[in-house]
mmCIF file of C-alpha atoms in Angstrom:
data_model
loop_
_atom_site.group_PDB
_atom_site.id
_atom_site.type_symbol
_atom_site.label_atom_id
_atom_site.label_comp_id
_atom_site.label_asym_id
_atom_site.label_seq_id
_atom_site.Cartn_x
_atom_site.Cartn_y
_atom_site.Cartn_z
ATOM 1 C CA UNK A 1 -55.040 47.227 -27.420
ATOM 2 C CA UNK A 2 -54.543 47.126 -23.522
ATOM 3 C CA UNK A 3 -54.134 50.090 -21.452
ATOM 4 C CA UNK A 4 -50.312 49.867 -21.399
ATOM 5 C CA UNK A 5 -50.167 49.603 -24.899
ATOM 6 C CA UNK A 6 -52.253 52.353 -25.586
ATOM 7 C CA UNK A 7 -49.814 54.587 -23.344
ATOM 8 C CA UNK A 8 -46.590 53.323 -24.755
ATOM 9 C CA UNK A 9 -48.298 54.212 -27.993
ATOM 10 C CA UNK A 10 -49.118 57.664 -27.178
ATOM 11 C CA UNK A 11 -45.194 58.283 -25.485
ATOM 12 C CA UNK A 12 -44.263 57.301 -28.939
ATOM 13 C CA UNK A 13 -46.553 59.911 -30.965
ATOM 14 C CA UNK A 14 -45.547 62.944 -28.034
ATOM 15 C CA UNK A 15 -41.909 61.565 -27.553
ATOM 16 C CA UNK A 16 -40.604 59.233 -29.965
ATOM 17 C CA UNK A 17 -40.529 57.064 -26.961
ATOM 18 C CA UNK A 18 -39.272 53.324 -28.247
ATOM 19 C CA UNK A 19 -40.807 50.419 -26.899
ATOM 20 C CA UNK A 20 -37.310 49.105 -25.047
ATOM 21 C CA UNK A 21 -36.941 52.905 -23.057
ATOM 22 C CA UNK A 22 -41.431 52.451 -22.673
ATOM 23 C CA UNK A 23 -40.777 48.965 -21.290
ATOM 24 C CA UNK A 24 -38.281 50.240 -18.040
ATOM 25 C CA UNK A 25 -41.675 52.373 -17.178
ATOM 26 C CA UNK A 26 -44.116 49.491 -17.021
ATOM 27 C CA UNK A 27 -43.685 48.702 -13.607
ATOM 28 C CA UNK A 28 -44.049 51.770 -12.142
ATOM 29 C CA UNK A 29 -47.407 52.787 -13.689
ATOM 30 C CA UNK A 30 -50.385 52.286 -11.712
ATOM 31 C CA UNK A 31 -54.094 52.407 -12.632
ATOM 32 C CA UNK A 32 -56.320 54.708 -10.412
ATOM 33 C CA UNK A 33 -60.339 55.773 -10.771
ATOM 34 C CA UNK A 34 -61.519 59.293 -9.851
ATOM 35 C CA UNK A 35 -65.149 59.860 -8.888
ATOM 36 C CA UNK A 36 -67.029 63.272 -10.595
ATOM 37 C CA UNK A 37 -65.641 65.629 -8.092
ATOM 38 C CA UNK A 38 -62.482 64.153 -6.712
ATOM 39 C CA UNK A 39 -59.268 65.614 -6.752
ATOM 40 C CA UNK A 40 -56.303 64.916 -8.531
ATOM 41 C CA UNK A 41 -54.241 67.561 -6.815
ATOM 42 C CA UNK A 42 -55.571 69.993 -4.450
ATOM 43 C CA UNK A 43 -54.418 73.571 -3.596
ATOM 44 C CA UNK A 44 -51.001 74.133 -1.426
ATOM 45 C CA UNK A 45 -50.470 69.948 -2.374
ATOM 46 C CA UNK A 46 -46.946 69.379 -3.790
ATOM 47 C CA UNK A 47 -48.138 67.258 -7.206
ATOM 48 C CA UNK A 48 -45.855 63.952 -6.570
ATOM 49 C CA UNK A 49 -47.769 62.133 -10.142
ATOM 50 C CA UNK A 50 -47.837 62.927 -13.540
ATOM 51 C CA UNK A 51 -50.976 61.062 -15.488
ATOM 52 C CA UNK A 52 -52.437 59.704 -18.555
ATOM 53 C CA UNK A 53 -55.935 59.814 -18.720
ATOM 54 C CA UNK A 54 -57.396 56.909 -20.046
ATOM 55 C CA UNK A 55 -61.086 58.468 -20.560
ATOM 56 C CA UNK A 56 -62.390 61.349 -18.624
ATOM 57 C CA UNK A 57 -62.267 64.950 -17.925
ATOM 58 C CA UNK A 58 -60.265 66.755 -15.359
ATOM 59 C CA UNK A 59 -60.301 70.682 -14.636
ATOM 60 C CA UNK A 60 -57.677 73.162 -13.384
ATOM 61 C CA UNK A 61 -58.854 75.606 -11.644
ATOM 62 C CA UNK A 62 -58.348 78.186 -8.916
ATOM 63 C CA UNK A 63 -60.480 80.002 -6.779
ATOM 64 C CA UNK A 64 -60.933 83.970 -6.306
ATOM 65 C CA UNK A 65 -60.189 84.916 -2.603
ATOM 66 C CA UNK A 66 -62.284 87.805 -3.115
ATOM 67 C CA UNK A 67 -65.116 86.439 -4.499
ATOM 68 C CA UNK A 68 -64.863 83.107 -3.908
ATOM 69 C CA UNK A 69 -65.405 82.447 -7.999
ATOM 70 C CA UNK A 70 -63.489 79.549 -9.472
ATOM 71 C CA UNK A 71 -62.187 80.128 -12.781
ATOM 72 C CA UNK A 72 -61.201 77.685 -14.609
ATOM 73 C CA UNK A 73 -57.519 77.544 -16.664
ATOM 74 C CA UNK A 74 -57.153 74.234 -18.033
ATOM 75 C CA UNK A 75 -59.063 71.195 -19.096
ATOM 76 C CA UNK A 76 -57.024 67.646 -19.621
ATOM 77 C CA UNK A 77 -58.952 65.284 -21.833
ATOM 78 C CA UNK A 78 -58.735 61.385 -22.956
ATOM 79 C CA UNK A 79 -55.582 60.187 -24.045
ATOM 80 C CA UNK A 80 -53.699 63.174 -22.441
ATOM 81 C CA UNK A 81 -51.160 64.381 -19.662
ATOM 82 C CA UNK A 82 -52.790 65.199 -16.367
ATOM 83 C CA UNK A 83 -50.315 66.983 -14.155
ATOM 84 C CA UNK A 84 -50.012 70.437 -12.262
ATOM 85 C CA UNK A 85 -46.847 71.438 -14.221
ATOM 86 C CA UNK A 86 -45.176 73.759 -12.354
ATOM 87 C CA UNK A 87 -45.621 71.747 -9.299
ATOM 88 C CA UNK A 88 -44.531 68.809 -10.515
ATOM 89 C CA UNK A 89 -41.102 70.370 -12.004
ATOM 90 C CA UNK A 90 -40.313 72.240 -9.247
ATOM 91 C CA UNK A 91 -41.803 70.231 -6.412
ATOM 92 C CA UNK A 92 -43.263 72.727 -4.448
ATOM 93 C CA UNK A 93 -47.332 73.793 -3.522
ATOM 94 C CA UNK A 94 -49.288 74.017 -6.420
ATOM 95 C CA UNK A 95 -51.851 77.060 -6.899
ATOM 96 C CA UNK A 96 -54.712 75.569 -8.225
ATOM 97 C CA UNK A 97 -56.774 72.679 -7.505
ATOM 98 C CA UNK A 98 -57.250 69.905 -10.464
ATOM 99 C CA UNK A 99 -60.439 67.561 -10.617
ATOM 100 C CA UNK A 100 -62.407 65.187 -11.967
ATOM 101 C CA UNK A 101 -65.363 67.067 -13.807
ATOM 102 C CA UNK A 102 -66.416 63.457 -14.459
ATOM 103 C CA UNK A 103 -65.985 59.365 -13.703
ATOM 104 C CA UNK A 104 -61.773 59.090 -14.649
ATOM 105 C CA UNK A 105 -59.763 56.934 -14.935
ATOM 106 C CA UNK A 106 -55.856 56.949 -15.503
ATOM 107 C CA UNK A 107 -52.219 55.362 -15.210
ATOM 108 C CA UNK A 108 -49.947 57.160 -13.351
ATOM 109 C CA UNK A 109 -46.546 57.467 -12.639
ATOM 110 C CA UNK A 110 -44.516 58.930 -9.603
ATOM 111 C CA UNK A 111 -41.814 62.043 -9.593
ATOM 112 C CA UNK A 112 -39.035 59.779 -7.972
ATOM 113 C CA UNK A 113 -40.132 56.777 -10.811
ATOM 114 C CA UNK A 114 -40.067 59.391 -13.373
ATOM 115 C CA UNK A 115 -36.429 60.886 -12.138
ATOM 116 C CA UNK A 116 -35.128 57.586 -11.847
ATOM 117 C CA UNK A 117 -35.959 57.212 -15.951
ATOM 118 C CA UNK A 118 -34.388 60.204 -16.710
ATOM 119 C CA UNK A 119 -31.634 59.037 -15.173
ATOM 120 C CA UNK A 120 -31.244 56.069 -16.633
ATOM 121 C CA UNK A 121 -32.295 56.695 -20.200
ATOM 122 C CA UNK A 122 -32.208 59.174 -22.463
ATOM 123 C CA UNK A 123 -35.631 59.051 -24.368
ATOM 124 C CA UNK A 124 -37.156 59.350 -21.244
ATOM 125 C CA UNK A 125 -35.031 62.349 -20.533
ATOM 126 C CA UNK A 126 -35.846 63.626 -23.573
ATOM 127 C CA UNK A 127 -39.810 62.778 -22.554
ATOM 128 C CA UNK A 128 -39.212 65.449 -19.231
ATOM 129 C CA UNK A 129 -37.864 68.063 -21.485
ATOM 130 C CA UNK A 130 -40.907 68.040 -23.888
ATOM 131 C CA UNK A 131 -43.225 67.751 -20.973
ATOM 132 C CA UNK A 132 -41.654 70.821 -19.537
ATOM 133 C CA UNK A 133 -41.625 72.598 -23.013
ATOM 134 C CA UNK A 134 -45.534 71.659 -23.663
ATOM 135 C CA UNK A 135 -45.932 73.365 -20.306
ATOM 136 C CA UNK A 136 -44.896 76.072 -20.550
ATOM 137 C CA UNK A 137 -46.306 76.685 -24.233
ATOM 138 C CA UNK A 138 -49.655 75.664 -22.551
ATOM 139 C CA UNK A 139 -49.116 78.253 -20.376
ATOM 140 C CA UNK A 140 -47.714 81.100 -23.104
ATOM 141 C CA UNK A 141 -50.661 80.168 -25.290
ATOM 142 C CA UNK A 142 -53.202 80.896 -22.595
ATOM 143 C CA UNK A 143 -51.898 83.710 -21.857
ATOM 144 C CA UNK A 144 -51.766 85.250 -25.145
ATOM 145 C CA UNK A 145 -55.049 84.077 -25.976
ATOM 146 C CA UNK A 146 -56.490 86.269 -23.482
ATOM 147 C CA UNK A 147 -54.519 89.162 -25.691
ATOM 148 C CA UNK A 148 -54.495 88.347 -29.163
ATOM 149 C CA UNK A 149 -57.753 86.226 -29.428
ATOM 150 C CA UNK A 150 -61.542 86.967 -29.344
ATOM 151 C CA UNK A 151 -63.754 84.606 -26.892
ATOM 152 C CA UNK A 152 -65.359 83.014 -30.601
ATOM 153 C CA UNK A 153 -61.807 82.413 -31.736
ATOM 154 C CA UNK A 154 -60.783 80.752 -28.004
ATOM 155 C CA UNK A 155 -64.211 78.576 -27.986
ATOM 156 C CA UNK A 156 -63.630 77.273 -31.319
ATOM 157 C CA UNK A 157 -59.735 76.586 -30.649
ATOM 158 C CA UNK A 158 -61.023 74.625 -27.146
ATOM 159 C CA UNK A 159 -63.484 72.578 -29.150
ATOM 160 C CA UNK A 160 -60.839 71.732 -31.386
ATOM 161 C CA UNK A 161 -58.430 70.378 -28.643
ATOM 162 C CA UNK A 162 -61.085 68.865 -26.623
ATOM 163 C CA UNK A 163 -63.777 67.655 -28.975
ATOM 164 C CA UNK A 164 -65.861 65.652 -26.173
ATOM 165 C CA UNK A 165 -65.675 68.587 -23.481
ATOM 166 C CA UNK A 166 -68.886 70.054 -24.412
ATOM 167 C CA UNK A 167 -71.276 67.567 -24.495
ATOM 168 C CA UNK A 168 -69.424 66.216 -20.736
ATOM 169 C CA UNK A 169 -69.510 69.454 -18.689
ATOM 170 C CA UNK A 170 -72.071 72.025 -17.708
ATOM 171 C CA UNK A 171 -71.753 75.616 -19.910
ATOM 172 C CA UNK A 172 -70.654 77.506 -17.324
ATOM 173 C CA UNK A 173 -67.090 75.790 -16.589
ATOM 174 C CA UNK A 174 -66.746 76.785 -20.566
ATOM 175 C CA UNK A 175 -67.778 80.145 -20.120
ATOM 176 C CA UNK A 176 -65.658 80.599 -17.286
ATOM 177 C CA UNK A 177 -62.423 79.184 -18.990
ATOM 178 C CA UNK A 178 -63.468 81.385 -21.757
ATOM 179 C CA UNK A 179 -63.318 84.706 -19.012
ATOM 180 C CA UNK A 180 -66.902 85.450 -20.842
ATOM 181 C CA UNK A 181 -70.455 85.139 -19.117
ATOM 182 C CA UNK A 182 -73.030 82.110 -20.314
ATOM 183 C CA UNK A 183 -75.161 84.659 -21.835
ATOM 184 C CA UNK A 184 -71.942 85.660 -24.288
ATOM 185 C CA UNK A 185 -71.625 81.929 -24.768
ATOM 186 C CA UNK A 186 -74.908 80.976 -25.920
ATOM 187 C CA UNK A 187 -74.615 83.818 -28.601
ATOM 188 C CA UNK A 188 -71.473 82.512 -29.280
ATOM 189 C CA UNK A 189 -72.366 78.694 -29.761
ATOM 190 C CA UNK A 190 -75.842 80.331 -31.575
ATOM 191 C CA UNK A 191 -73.845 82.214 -34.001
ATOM 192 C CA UNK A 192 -71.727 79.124 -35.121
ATOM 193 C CA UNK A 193 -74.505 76.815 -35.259
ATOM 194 C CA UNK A 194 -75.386 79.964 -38.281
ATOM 195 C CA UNK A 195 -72.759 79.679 -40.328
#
């Protein structure tokens, strides 16, 4: 399966995207590599791209201006949407920084490629409003995690999305998108490894 097919495959899974609405796209994607440590979108950037990662793992993240701490919010993993949502949507500076915690790669697609789709068709319409909706669930469910959930119950739900994040990234970006310290992780991850 080539690249392209493996992203008109995944539009179809997220979207119902059909291959004739995929095929106006094709065009406009392009393929870029990120080194460990480059950024996809940086702070006070308008995000102009929205991206599929192809394999890699990319953080969101912003930084205290206090202490100078980054904690992370978000991790995007293979064979999913890399974009600073709100950003995007809206067009304006974006808060946080995104970036390659590792060697990236992905297709992506510009905002004036991407309005020109929803223009012209309607499953790619339909793609924007589910992108939108994902966001700001994304957003809702981090949120309440924070209330509702216990730091075991959020490490075992972020294994779960991201199944290849632990073994890619140091401890401490987990621990710090859990809001716990490493110490609290490792009895955490000790405990599990229990049961």
């Amino acid at each position: 399966m080539t690249e392209i097919d493996l992203l008109g495959y995944a539009l179809n899974q997220f979207a119902g995207m059909d291959e004739e609405a995929f095929a106006l796209s094709i065009p406009y994607w392009q393929k870029k590599h990120y080194r460990k440590g480059e950024f996809y979108n940086e702070y006070k950037n308008v995000c102009k791209h929205l991206g599929f990662i192809l394999d890699g793992v990319f953080r969101t993240y912003y930084v205290n201006e206090e202490t100078a701490e980054e904690k992370n919010v978000f991790f995007f993993t293979q064979n999913q949407i890399v974009v600073s949502y709100k950003s995007f949507v809206n067009q304006t500076p974006c808060n946080y920084y995104t970036e390659s915690m590792v060697d990236s790669t992905i297709l992506y697609i510009h905002i004036n490629h991407i309005n020109q789709l929803y223009a012209q068709s309607q499953p790619w319409e339909h793609f924007g409003r589910l992108v939108a909706e994902r966001a700001f669930n994304l957003a809702m469910e981090r949120a309440e995690d924070f209330l509702f959930k216990t730091p075991e119950q959020r490490y075992v739900e972020l294994i779960e999305q991201h199944p290849d994040l632990y073994n890619a990234i140091p401890l401490y970006h987990i621990s710090s998108y859990l809001g716990i310290q490493g110490p609290s992780l490792s009895r955490i991850r000790k405990r599990m490894v229990g049961r």
